[in-house]
Each structure stands twice: as structure tokens, then as C-alpha cells.
Coordinates of C-alpha atoms in Angstrom, one line a residue:
X202 CA 2.3 -35.6 16.1
X203 CA 3.5 -32.7 13.8
X204 CA 2.6 -33.2 10.1
X205 CA 4.4 -30.3 8.7
X206 CA 7.3 -27.8 9.0
X207 CA 6.9 -24.2 8.1
X208 CA 9.3 -22.1 6.0
X209 CA 8.8 -18.4 6.3
X210 CA 10.6 -16.0 4.0
X211 CA 11.6 -12.7 5.7
X212 CA 14.8 -11.8 4.0
X213 CA 13.7 -9.6 1.1
X214 CA 15.0 -6.0 0.6
X215 CA 11.6 -4.5 1.4
X216 CA 12.2 -1.9 -1.3
X217 CA 8.4 -1.1 -1.7
X218 CA 8.4 -0.8 2.1
X219 CA 11.0 1.9 2.1
X220 CA 13.7 -0.6 3.1
X221 CA 12.4 -0.7 6.7
X222 CA 12.2 -3.8 8.9
X223 CA 9.0 -5.2 7.3
X224 CA 8.8 -8.4 9.4
X225 CA 9.1 -6.2 12.5
X226 CA 6.3 -3.8 11.5
X227 CA 3.3 -3.9 13.8
X228 CA -0.3 -4.8 13.1
X229 CA -2.5 -4.7 16.1
X230 CA 0.5 -4.3 18.4
X231 CA 2.2 -7.5 17.2
X232 CA 4.9 -7.7 14.5
X233 CA 4.1 -9.3 11.2
X234 CA 6.6 -12.1 11.9
X235 CA 5.1 -12.7 15.3
X236 CA 1.7 -13.0 13.8
X237 CA 2.9 -15.5 11.1
X238 CA 4.8 -17.5 13.8
X239 CA 1.7 -17.7 15.9
X240 CA -0.3 -19.0 12.9
X241 CA 2.4 -21.7 12.6
X242 CA 1.9 -23.0 16.1
X243 CA 1.0 -26.4 14.8
X244 CA 4.2 -26.7 12.8
X245 CA 6.9 -29.0 14.1
X246 CA 9.7 -26.8 13.0
X247 CA 9.5 -23.1 12.2
X248 CA 12.2 -22.2 9.7
X249 CA 12.8 -18.5 9.2
X250 CA 14.8 -17.6 6.1
X251 CA 16.0 -14.1 7.1
X252 CA 17.4 -12.3 10.1
X253 CA 17.4 -13.9 13.6
X254 CA 14.8 -12.5 16.0
X255 CA 13.1 -13.6 19.2
X256 CA 10.0 -15.6 18.5
X257 CA 7.7 -17.7 20.6
X258 CA 6.9 -21.1 19.1
X259 CA 6.0 -24.4 20.7
X260 CA 8.2 -26.3 18.3
X261 CA 11.8 -25.8 17.2
X262 CA 12.8 -22.5 15.5
X263 CA 15.6 -22.5 13.0
X264 CA 17.1 -19.4 11.3
X265 CA 19.0 -19.6 8.0
X266 CA 19.8 -17.3 5.0
X267 CA 19.7 -17.8 1.3
X268 CA 22.9 -17.8 -0.6
X269 CA 23.6 -15.1 -1.6
X270 CA 21.6 -13.1 0.9
X271 CA 18.9 -11.2 -0.9
X272 CA 19.1 -13.7 -3.8
X273 CA 15.4 -14.0 -4.0
X274 CA 12.6 -16.4 -3.0
X275 CA 13.8 -19.5 -4.9
X276 CA 17.2 -19.6 -3.2
X277 CA 15.4 -18.8 0.1
X278 CA 13.0 -21.7 -0.3
X279 CA 16.0 -24.0 -1.1
X280 CA 17.8 -22.7 2.1
X281 CA 14.8 -23.4 4.2
X282 CA 14.0 -26.8 2.8
X283 CA 17.3 -28.1 4.0
X284 CA 15.9 -27.9 7.6
X285 CA 12.4 -29.3 6.8
X286 CA 12.0 -33.1 7.4
X287 CA 8.3 -33.6 7.8
X288 CA 6.1 -34.9 4.9
X289 CA 4.5 -31.5 4.4
X290 CA 5.9 -27.9 4.2
X291 CA 4.0 -24.7 4.7
X292 CA 5.6 -22.0 2.6
X293 CA 4.7 -18.5 3.7
X294 CA 5.7 -14.9 3.4
X295 CA 6.7 -13.2 6.7
X296 CA 4.2 -10.4 6.1
X297 CA 0.8 -12.1 6.2
X298 CA -1.0 -10.4 9.1
X299 CA -4.3 -12.4 8.7
X300 CA -3.1 -15.9 8.0
X301 CA -4.1 -18.4 10.7
X302 CA -3.5 -22.0 11.8
X303 CA -6.9 -22.8 10.4
X304 CA -5.8 -21.6 7.0
X305 CA -2.9 -24.0 7.0
X306 CA -5.3 -26.8 8.0
X307 CA -7.6 -25.9 5.1
X308 CA -4.7 -25.9 2.7
X309 CA -3.5 -29.3 4.0
X310 CA -7.0 -30.8 3.6
X311 CA -7.2 -29.5 0.0
X312 CA -3.7 -30.5 -1.1
X313 CA -2.7 -33.3 -3.5
X314 CA 0.9 -32.4 -4.1
X315 CA 0.3 -28.9 -2.9
X316 CA -2.3 -26.1 -2.3
X317 CA -2.1 -22.3 -2.4
X318 CA -4.5 -19.6 -1.4
X319 CA -5.8 -17.4 -4.2
X320 CA -6.7 -13.8 -3.8
X321 CA -10.1 -12.2 -4.5
X322 CA -9.2 -12.0 -8.2
X323 CA -8.2 -15.7 -8.4
X324 CA -4.5 -15.1 -8.5
X325 CA -2.3 -17.7 -6.8
X326 CA -0.4 -16.5 -3.7
X327 CA 2.7 -18.6 -4.0
X328 CA 3.9 -17.6 -0.5
X329 CA 0.7 -18.8 1.2
X330 CA 0.6 -22.5 0.5
X331 CA 1.5 -26.0 1.5
X332 CA 3.5 -28.6 -0.4
X333 CA 4.5 -32.3 -0.1
X334 CA 8.2 -32.0 0.9
X335 CA 9.4 -34.6 -1.6
X336 CA 7.5 -32.9 -4.5
X337 CA 8.9 -29.5 -3.6
X338 CA 12.5 -30.8 -3.3
X339 CA 12.3 -32.5 -6.7
X340 CA 10.9 -29.4 -8.3
X341 CA 13.6 -27.2 -6.9
X342 CA 16.3 -29.7 -8.0
X343 CA 15.1 -29.5 -11.6
X344 CA 14.5 -25.7 -11.7
X345 CA 17.2 -23.1 -12.5
X346 CA 15.1 -20.0 -12.7
X347 CA 14.2 -17.3 -10.2
X348 CA 10.4 -17.2 -10.2
X349 CA 8.3 -19.0 -7.6
X350 CA 5.5 -19.3 -10.2
X351 CA 8.1 -21.0 -12.5
X352 CA 8.9 -23.7 -9.9
X353 CA 5.6 -24.1 -8.2
X354 CA 3.0 -23.5 -11.0
X355 CA 3.9 -26.7 -12.9
X356 CA 3.1 -28.7 -9.7
X357 CA -0.6 -27.8 -10.4
X358 CA -1.5 -27.1 -6.7
X359 CA -5.1 -27.0 -5.5
X360 CA -6.3 -23.4 -5.5
X361 CA -8.1 -22.5 -2.3
X362 CA -10.3 -19.4 -2.0
X363 CA -11.3 -18.0 1.3
X364 CA -14.4 -15.7 0.9
X365 CA -15.0 -14.3 4.4
X366 CA -11.5 -13.1 5.1
X367 CA -8.2 -12.1 3.4
X368 CA -5.6 -14.5 4.8
X369 CA -3.5 -14.0 1.6
X370 CA -3.2 -10.3 2.2
X371 CA 0.5 -9.3 2.5
X372 CA 2.0 -6.0 3.6
X373 CA 4.3 -5.0 0.6
X374 CA 4.0 -1.3 1.2
X375 CA 3.4 1.1 4.1
X376 CA -0.1 1.7 2.7
X377 CA -0.7 -2.0 2.9
X378 CA 0.4 -1.9 6.6
X379 CA -1.9 1.0 7.3
X380 CA -4.8 -0.9 5.7
X381 CA -4.0 -4.0 7.7
X382 CA -4.0 -2.0 10.9
X383 CA -7.4 -0.4 10.0
X384 CA -8.8 -3.9 9.3
X385 CA -7.4 -5.2 12.5
X386 CA -8.9 -2.3 14.5
X387 CA -12.3 -2.8 12.7
X388 CA -12.3 -6.5 13.5
X389 CA -11.6 -6.0 17.2
X390 CA -13.9 -3.0 17.8
X391 CA -17.2 -3.9 19.3
X392 CA -20.2 -3.1 17.1

């Protein structure tokens, strides 16, 4: 039985990525969005807020857009949450090459009302977390700002650190993409 749905945000302008198709960029021969979709293989419904694309997923795949398109992450979360009906929601960026299904299970195990990964400096990664659907819906209904920190921070999520890997690493720039490919190559090259 599926415990959670996944909302993946892919509709940003990618301005720091030169405006290119960031979710379609390759790490280790697979697109970033394919890697995130594979990590969400245990989600009942995969909700992509962004452009429609072909994705393999064992559950249902739904595509939607925020209103207005390019309106930012808070409207995007609202647009995705409409399609989530399970008790838990994984909320992810579409550019996380190293996030795995084990990471979502770790977050679910740590969550009270929610849980987010923290980077190696202890900073919350708001688009690498899980939330109780009802709590997230209530918070969004009360919030009229544009910041994910503004809507999610007051929910006081569990903060989860992963020391042996960087599942929170996202590819905001082409330099980040190059680094991800170097890390992927290093992890798959025999010693």
C-alpha cells in the first residue's frame, strides 16, 4: 500500500542554468527528472509541476502547472497538492541527482508533521522533504507569501542530516551539473 504521493517541481526558469532544460540535463546518462522519478518509485502518485515529459513510474503520473506559470515554488506546491490524496507528501526539486527512495523512507521515519534534509552546513533543503498532507494543506491555506521557508519553516520539521552522501545536492548551475557528473563517475568507477 502506498503511503505517500510525490510532488516534484520542475517548472522554474532555470536562469542560473542558462535557461536550458534543467530537468532534462543528464547525470550519468540519465536526465535529472528521470533520476528523481526513479527515487520516487514507492510513491503512489508522481505529480510533476512543470512540462510534460515521458517518465517511467510504477504508479500514476500527473502533470500540472502553477498559475501563473513561472509563479514560483509556493504556487507550484499548491498546484501539485491538488492531486495528492495520500496521508504523506514528498516535496522535491526536479534537479536532485543523488536523492534515493531510501532517503524518502528516512525522512518518513523521522517526520512528525514533516521532515527535511539539511545540507552539510545544517541549512534546510525545503525541496527535499516529506510532509503530512493535511498539515501542508493547512499551512498553504493560511500563507500568502512567496517563500518556501515562510510556509514550511513554522511547521518545525525534523531536520535530517545524511553524512555519507549528498542527497540534498541540487543542480542549480551548469557547474553543479558538471560536479554531479564527476561525482557520479567517481562512484561508479572501480577502485
